[in-house]
Coordinates of C-alpha atoms in Angstrom, one line a residue:
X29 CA 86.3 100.2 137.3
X30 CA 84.8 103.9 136.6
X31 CA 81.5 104.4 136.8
X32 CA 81.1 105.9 133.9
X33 CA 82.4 104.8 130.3
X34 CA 82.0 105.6 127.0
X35 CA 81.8 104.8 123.5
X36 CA 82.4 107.0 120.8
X37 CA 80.0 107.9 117.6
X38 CA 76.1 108.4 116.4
X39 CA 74.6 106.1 114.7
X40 CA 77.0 103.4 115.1
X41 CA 76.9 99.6 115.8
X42 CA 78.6 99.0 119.4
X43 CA 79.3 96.1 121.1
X44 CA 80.2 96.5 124.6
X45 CA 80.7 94.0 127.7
X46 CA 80.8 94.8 131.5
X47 CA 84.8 94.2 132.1
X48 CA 83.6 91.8 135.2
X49 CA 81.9 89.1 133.0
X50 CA 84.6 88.9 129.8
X51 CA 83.0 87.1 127.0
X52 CA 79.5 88.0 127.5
X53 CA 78.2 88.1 124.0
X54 CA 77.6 85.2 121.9
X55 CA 80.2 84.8 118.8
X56 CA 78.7 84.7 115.5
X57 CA 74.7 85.0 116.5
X58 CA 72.5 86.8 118.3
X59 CA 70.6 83.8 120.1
X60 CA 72.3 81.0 121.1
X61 CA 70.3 78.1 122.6
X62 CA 72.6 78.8 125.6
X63 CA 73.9 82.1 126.2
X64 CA 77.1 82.6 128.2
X65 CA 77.0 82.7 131.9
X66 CA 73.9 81.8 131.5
X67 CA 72.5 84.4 130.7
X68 CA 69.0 85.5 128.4
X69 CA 68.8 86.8 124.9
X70 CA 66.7 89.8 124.1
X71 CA 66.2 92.1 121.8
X72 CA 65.2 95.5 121.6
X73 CA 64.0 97.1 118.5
X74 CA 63.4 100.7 117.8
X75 CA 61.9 100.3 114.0
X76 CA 60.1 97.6 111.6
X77 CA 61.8 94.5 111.1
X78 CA 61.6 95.6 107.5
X79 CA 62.8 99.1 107.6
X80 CA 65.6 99.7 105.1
X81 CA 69.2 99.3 106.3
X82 CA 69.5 102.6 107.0
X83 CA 66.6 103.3 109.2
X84 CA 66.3 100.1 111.3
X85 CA 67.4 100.1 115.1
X86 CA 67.6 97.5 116.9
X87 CA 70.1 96.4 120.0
X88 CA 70.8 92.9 121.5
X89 CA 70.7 93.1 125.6
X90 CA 72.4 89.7 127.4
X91 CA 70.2 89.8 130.7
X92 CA 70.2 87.9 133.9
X93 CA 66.4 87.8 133.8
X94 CA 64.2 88.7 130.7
X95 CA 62.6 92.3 131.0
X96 CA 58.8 90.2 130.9
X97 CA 59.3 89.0 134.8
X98 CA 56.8 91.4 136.1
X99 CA 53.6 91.9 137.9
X100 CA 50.7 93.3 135.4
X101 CA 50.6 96.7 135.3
X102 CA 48.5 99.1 136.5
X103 CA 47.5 102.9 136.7
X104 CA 50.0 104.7 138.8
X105 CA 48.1 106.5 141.3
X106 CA 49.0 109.1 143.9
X107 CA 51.5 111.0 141.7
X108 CA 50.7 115.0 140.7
X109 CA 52.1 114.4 137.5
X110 CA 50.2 116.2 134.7
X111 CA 51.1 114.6 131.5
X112 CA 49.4 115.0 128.1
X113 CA 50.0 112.8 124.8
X114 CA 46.4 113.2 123.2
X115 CA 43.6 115.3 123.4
X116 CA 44.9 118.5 122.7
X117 CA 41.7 120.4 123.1
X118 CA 41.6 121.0 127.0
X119 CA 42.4 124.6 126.5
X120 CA 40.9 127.1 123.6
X121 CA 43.6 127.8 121.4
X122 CA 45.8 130.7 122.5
X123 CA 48.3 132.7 119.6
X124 CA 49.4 135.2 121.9
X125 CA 53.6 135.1 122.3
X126 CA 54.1 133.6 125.5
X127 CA 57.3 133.7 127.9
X128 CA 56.9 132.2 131.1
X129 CA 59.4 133.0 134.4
X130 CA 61.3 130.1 135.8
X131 CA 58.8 127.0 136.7
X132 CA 59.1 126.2 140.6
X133 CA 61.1 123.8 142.1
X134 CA 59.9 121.5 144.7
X135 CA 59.0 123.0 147.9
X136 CA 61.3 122.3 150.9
X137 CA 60.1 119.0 152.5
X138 CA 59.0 117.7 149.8
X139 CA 60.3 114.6 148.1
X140 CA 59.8 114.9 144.1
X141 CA 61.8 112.7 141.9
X142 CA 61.8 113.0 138.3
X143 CA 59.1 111.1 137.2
X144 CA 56.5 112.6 139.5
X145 CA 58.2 116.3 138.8
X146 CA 57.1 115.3 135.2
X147 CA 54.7 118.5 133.3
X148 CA 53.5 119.2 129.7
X149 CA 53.6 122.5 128.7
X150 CA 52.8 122.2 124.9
X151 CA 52.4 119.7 122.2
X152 CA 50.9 118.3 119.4
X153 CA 49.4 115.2 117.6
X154 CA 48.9 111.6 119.1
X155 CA 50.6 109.7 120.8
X156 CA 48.0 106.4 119.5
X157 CA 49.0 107.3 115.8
X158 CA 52.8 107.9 116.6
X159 CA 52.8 111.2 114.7
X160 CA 53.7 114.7 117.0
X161 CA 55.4 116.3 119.8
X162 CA 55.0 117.1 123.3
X163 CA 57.7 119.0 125.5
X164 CA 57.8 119.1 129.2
X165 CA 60.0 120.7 131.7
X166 CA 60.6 118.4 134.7
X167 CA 60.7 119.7 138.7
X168 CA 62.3 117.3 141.2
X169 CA 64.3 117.3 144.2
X170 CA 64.9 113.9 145.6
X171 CA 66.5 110.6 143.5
X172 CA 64.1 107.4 142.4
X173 CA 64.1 104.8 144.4
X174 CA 64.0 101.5 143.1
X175 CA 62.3 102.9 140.4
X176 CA 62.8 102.5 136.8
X177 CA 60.6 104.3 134.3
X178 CA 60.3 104.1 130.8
X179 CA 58.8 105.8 127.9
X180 CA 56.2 103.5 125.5
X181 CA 55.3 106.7 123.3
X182 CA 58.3 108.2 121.9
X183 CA 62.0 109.4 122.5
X184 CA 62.8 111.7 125.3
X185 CA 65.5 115.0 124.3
X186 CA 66.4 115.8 128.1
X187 CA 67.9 119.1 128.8
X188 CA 68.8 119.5 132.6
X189 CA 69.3 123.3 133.3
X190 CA 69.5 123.2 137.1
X191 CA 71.4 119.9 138.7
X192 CA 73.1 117.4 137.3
X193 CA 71.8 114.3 136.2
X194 CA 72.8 110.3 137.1
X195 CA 71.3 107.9 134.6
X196 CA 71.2 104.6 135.1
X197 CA 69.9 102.6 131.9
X198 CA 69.8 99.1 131.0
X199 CA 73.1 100.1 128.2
X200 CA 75.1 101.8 131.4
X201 CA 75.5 104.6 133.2
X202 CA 75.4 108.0 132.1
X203 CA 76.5 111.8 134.0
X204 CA 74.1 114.8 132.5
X205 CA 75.7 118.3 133.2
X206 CA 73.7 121.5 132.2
X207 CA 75.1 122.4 128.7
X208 CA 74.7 118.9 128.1
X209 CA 71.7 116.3 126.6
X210 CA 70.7 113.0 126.3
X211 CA 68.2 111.2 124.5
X212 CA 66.6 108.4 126.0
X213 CA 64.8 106.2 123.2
X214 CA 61.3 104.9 122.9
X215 CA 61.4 101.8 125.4
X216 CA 64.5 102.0 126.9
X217 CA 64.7 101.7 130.9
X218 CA 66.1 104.4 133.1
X219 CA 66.5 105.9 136.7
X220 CA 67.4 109.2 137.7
X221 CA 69.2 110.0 141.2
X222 CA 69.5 113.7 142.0
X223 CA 72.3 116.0 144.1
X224 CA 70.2 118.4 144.7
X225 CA 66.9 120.5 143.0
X226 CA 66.8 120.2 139.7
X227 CA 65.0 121.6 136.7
X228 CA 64.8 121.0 133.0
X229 CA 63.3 120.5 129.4
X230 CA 62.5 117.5 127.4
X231 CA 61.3 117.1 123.8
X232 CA 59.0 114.3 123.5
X233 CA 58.5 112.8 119.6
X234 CA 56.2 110.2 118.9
X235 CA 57.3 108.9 115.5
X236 CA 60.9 108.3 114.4
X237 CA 63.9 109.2 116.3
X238 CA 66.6 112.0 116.4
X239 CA 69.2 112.0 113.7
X240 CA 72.0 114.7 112.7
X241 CA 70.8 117.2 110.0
X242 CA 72.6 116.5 106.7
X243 CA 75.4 119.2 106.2
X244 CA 74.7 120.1 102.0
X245 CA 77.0 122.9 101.2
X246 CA 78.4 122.9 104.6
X247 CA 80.1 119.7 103.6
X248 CA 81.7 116.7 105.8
X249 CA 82.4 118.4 108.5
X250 CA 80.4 120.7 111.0
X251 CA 77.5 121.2 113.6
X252 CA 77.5 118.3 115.9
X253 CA 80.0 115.6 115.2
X254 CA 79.3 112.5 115.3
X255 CA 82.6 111.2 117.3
X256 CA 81.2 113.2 120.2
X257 CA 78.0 111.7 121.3
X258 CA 79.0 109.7 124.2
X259 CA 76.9 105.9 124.7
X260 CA 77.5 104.3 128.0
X261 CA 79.3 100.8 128.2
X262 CA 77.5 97.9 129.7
X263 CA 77.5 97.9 133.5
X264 CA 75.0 95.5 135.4
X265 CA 73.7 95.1 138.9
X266 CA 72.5 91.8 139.9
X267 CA 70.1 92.9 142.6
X268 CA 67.0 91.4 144.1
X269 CA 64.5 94.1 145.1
X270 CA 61.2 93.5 146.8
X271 CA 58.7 95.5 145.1
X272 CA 60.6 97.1 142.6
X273 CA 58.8 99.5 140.4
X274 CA 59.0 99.8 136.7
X275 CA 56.9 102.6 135.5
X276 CA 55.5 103.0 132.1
X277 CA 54.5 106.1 129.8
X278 CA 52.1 104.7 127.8
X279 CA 49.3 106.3 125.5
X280 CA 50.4 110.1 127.6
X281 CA 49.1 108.2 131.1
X282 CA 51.5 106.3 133.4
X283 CA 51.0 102.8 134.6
X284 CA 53.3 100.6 137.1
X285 CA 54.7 97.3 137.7
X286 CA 56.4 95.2 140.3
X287 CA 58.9 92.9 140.5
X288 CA 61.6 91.5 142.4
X289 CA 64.8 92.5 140.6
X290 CA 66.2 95.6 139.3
X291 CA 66.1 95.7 135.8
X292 CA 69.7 96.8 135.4
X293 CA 71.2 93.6 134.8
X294 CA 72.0 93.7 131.2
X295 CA 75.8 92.0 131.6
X296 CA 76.6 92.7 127.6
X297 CA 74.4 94.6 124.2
X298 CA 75.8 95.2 120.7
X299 CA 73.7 97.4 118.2
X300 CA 72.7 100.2 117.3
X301 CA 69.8 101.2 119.7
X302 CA 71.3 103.2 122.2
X303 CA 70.6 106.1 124.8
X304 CA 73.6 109.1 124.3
X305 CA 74.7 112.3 125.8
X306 CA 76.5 115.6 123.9
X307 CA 78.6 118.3 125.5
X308 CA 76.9 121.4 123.5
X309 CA 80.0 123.2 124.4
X310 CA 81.3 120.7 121.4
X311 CA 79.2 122.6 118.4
X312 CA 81.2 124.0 115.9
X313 CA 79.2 127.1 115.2
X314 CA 78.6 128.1 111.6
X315 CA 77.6 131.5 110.5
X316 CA 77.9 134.4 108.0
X317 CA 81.4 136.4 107.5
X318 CA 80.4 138.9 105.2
X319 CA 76.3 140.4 105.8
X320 CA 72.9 139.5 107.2
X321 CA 72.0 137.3 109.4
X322 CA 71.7 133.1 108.8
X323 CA 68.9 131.5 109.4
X324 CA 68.7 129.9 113.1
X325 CA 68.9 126.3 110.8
X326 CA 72.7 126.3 111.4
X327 CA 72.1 125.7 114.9
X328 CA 70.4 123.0 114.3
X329 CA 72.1 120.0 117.1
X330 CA 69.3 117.0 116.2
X331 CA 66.6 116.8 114.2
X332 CA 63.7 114.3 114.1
X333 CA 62.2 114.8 110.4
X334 CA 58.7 114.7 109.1
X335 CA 57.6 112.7 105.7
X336 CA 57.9 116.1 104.2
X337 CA 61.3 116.7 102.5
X338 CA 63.4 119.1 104.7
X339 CA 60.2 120.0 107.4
X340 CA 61.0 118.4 110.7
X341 CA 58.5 116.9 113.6
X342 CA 61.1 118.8 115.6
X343 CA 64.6 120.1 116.0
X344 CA 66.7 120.7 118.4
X345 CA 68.4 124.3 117.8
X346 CA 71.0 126.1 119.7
X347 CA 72.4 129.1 120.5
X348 CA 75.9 129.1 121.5
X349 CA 78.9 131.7 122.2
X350 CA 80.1 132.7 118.8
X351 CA 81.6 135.5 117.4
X352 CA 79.8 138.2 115.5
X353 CA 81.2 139.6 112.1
X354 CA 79.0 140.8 109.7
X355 CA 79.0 144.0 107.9
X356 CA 76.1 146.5 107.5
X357 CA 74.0 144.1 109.5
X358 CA 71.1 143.9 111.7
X359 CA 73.0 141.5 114.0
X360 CA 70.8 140.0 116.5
X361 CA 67.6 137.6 115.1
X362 CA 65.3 139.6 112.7
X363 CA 61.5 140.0 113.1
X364 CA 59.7 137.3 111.9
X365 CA 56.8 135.2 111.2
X366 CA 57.2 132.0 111.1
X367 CA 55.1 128.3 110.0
X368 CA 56.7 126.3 112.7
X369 CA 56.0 126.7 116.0
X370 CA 59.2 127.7 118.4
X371 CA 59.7 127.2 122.1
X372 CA 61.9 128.9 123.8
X373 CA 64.3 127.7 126.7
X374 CA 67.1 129.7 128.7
X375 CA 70.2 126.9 130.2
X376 CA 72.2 129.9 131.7
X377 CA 73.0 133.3 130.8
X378 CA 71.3 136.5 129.1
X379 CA 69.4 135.5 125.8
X380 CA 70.8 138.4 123.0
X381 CA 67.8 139.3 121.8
X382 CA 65.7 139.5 124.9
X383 CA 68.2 140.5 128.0
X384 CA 65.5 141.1 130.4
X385 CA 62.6 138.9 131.9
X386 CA 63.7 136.0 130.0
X387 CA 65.3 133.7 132.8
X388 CA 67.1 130.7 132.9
X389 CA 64.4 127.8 133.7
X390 CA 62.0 129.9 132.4
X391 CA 60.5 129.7 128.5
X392 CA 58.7 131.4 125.7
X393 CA 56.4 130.1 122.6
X394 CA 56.0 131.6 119.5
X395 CA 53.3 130.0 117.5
X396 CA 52.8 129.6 114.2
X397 CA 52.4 133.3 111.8
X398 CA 52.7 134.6 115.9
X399 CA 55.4 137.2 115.2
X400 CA 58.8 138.0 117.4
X401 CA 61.8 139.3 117.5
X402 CA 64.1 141.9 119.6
X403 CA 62.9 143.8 121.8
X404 CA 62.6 147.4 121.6
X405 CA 66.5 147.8 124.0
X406 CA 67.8 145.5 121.8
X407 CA 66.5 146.5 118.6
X408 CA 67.7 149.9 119.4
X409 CA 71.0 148.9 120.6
X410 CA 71.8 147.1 117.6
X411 CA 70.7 149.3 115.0
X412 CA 73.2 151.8 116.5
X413 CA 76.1 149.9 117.0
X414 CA 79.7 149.6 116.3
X415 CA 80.3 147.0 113.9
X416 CA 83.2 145.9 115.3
X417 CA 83.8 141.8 115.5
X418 CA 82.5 140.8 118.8
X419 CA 81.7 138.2 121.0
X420 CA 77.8 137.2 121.2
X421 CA 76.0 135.0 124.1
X422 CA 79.6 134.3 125.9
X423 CA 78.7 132.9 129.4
X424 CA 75.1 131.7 127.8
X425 CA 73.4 129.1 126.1
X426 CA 69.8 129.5 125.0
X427 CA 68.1 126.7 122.9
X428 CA 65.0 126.0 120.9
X429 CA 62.6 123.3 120.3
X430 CA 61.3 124.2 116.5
X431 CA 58.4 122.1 115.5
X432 CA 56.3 122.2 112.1
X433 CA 53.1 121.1 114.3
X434 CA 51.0 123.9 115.8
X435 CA 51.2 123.7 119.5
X436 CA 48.5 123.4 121.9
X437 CA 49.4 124.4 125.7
X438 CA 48.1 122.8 128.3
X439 CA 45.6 123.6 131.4
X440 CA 49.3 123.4 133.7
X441 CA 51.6 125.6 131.2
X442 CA 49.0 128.6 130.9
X443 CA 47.1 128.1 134.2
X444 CA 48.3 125.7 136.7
X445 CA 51.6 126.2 137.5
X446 CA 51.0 130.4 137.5
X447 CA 54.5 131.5 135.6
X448 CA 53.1 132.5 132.4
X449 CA 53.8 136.5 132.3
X450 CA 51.0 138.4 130.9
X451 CA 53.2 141.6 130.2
X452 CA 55.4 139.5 127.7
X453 CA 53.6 141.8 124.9
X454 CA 54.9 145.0 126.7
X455 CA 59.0 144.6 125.3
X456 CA 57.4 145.3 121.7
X457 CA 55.2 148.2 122.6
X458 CA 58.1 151.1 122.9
X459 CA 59.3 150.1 119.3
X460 CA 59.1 153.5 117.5
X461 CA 58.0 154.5 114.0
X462 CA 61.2 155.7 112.4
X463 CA 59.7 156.5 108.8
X464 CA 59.2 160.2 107.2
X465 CA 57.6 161.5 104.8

């Protein structure tokens, strides 16, 4: 059979079998005193028990061995990781814009899978209260091996930018290209094997999980569609491991575990629970076709929302080829000042508002009130332009992380790993006064 299969939707209640062991899942309930092929019931939930209808998450996994075989676990030492989830307050607040060139890659001869290239460059809140953010970009070279690692704090937004991506997870298998996500959710096992260096972004929340935005006037139709979001069917290895290593996020620290199996033997799952990837190529781009310039909202891919009405914990924004239109317009993004908090990141291609020194693997953050916008080439470019239709960001794709937290960066974003660029200030300071008197 292919490795990797797919089921259609977001949201939705699948059901899904490996094809070599037909008649996997129970009919009629969820836990059988004796499961088929004698296999073990489990269930994985992602809300309350009592959540309404529709917020609660939950998925049924048919396993050879329950996930609780394991050794107790312990702190994972000997790994440079540097990880945050609490405790904000290692570095004095900074509300300088910040851009930083592309983060490193792994030195030749060195072996860096993903969970050790794992580094927080900003976030927010606590991970103990299950209210914030964090994002992290991570730097690896080399596949995990017999290692499975999974997230106790919140959902994981991965968006590889360098290298492919193969992801085994207890629901299947899933293939990652740059110009496409996944989300991993809170608790679900995975393993990443490499082709090569690779390099990427994640957006970490703590409390809910990602949804689509609702449309309003837009309508039915629009944004990202549900039918493609791509969950993988059931596929199971039934493989005994000495030593096996599950590690654990937990609290913003990692701990690990033994055991003697891999825990990739799910055989059949139905519900709703599920990790998923989307193409962004697959956006259908909204925008204005008479004047000014939309707000960066109709980008918007996922969103995880706050308890305030229409504020988000985070969203997940693009900014994808598209063609330009408008009349008597400023084209490109307007100066502004914002109250949300916006990092920056660069998949491939020339950002339109910023051509020069942001780089692909590289970032920028733009706190809260902190205010951006073109640079002085493009600001002058545009203002003088040809209003003809035209195509904008063709052979690009730049994407933001927009929070309503204020973001803290940590000791490794604006010190350690020594890519923050101090001149970012210097693409404002040509802007000109045009006004007379």
């Amino acid at each position: 059979m292919p490795e990797y299969q797919y089921l259609s939707g977001f949201g939705s209640h699948f059901s899904s079998e490996d094809a070599r062991f037909p008649n996997a899942l129970p009919v009629g309930q969820n836990s059988p005193q004796k499961c088929p092929h004698g296999l073990y019931a489990e269930q994985l939930s992602g809300s309350a028990f009592t959540a309404p209808r529709t917020e609660n998450t939950r998925s049924w996994l048919y396993r050879i061995r329950p996930s609780v075989v394991h050794q107790p676990f312990k702190r994972f030492e000997g790994v440079a990781t540097f990880l945050r989830g609490t405790g904000w307050e290692e570095q004095h607040p900074n509300p300088n814009q910040m851009r930083w060139n592309p983060f490193d890659l792994p030195a030749a001869g060195s072996e860096v899978d993903f969970v050790a290239g794992l580094h927080t460059v900003c976030g927010a809140g606590d991970v103990r209260a299950r209210n914030g953010l964090a994002v992290h970009v991570y730097l690896a070279n080399c596949s995990m091996k017999d290692t499975a690692f999974y997230n106790s704090d919140g959902d994981m937004l991965i968006v590889p930018q360098q290298g492919p991506l193969d992801i085994t997870t207890e629901f299947g298998r899933l293939y990652v290209k740059p110009n496409e996500i996944c989300v991993i959710p809170q608790g679900i096992r995975f393993s990443v094997a490499l082709e090569g260096p690779s390099r990427g972004y994640i957006l970490e929340v703590y409390d809910g999980h990602f949804r689509l935005p609702d449309l309003g006037p837009i309508g039915a139709n629009g944004l990202a569609n549900p039918r493609d979001f791509l969950t993988p069917t059931a596929h199971f290895e039934d493989r005994s491991v000495e030593g096996y290593r599950i590690v654990s996020k937990f609290q913003g620290a990692l701990f690990v575990a033994t055991q003697g199996h891999s825990p990739f033997d799910v055989v059949a799952w139905h519900g709703n629970y599920v990790p998923y990837k989307y193409d962004l190529a697959r956006f259908m781009v909204i925008n204005s076709v008479s004047f000014d310039h939309c707000d960066p909202s109709i980008f918007t891919v996922l969103t995880c929302p706050s308890n305030r009405p229409g504020t988000a914990i985070a969203d997940f924004v693009i900014f994808p080829p598209r063609w330009s239109v408008q009349e008597h317009t400023f084209r490109p993004p307007y100066y502004h000042r914002n109250c949300m908090s916006e990092f920056m990141g660069l998949i491939f291609g020339r950002y339109e508002a910023k051509e020069g020194g942001f780089m692909p693997g590289g970032a920028s953050l733009h706190s809260m009130m902190t205010p951006h916008g073109p640079d002085h080439r493009c600001f002058e470019g545009a203002s003088n332009a040809d209003l003809k239709p035209e195509r904008v960001a063709d052979g690009t794709q730049a994407f933001m992380f927009e929070s309503s937290l204020s973001m803290a960066v940590t000791r490794w974003g604006e010190e350690t790993c020594q890519k923050l660029d101090a001149r970012y200030y210097e693409c404002w300071q040509a802007l000109e006064k045009h006004f007379h008197l």
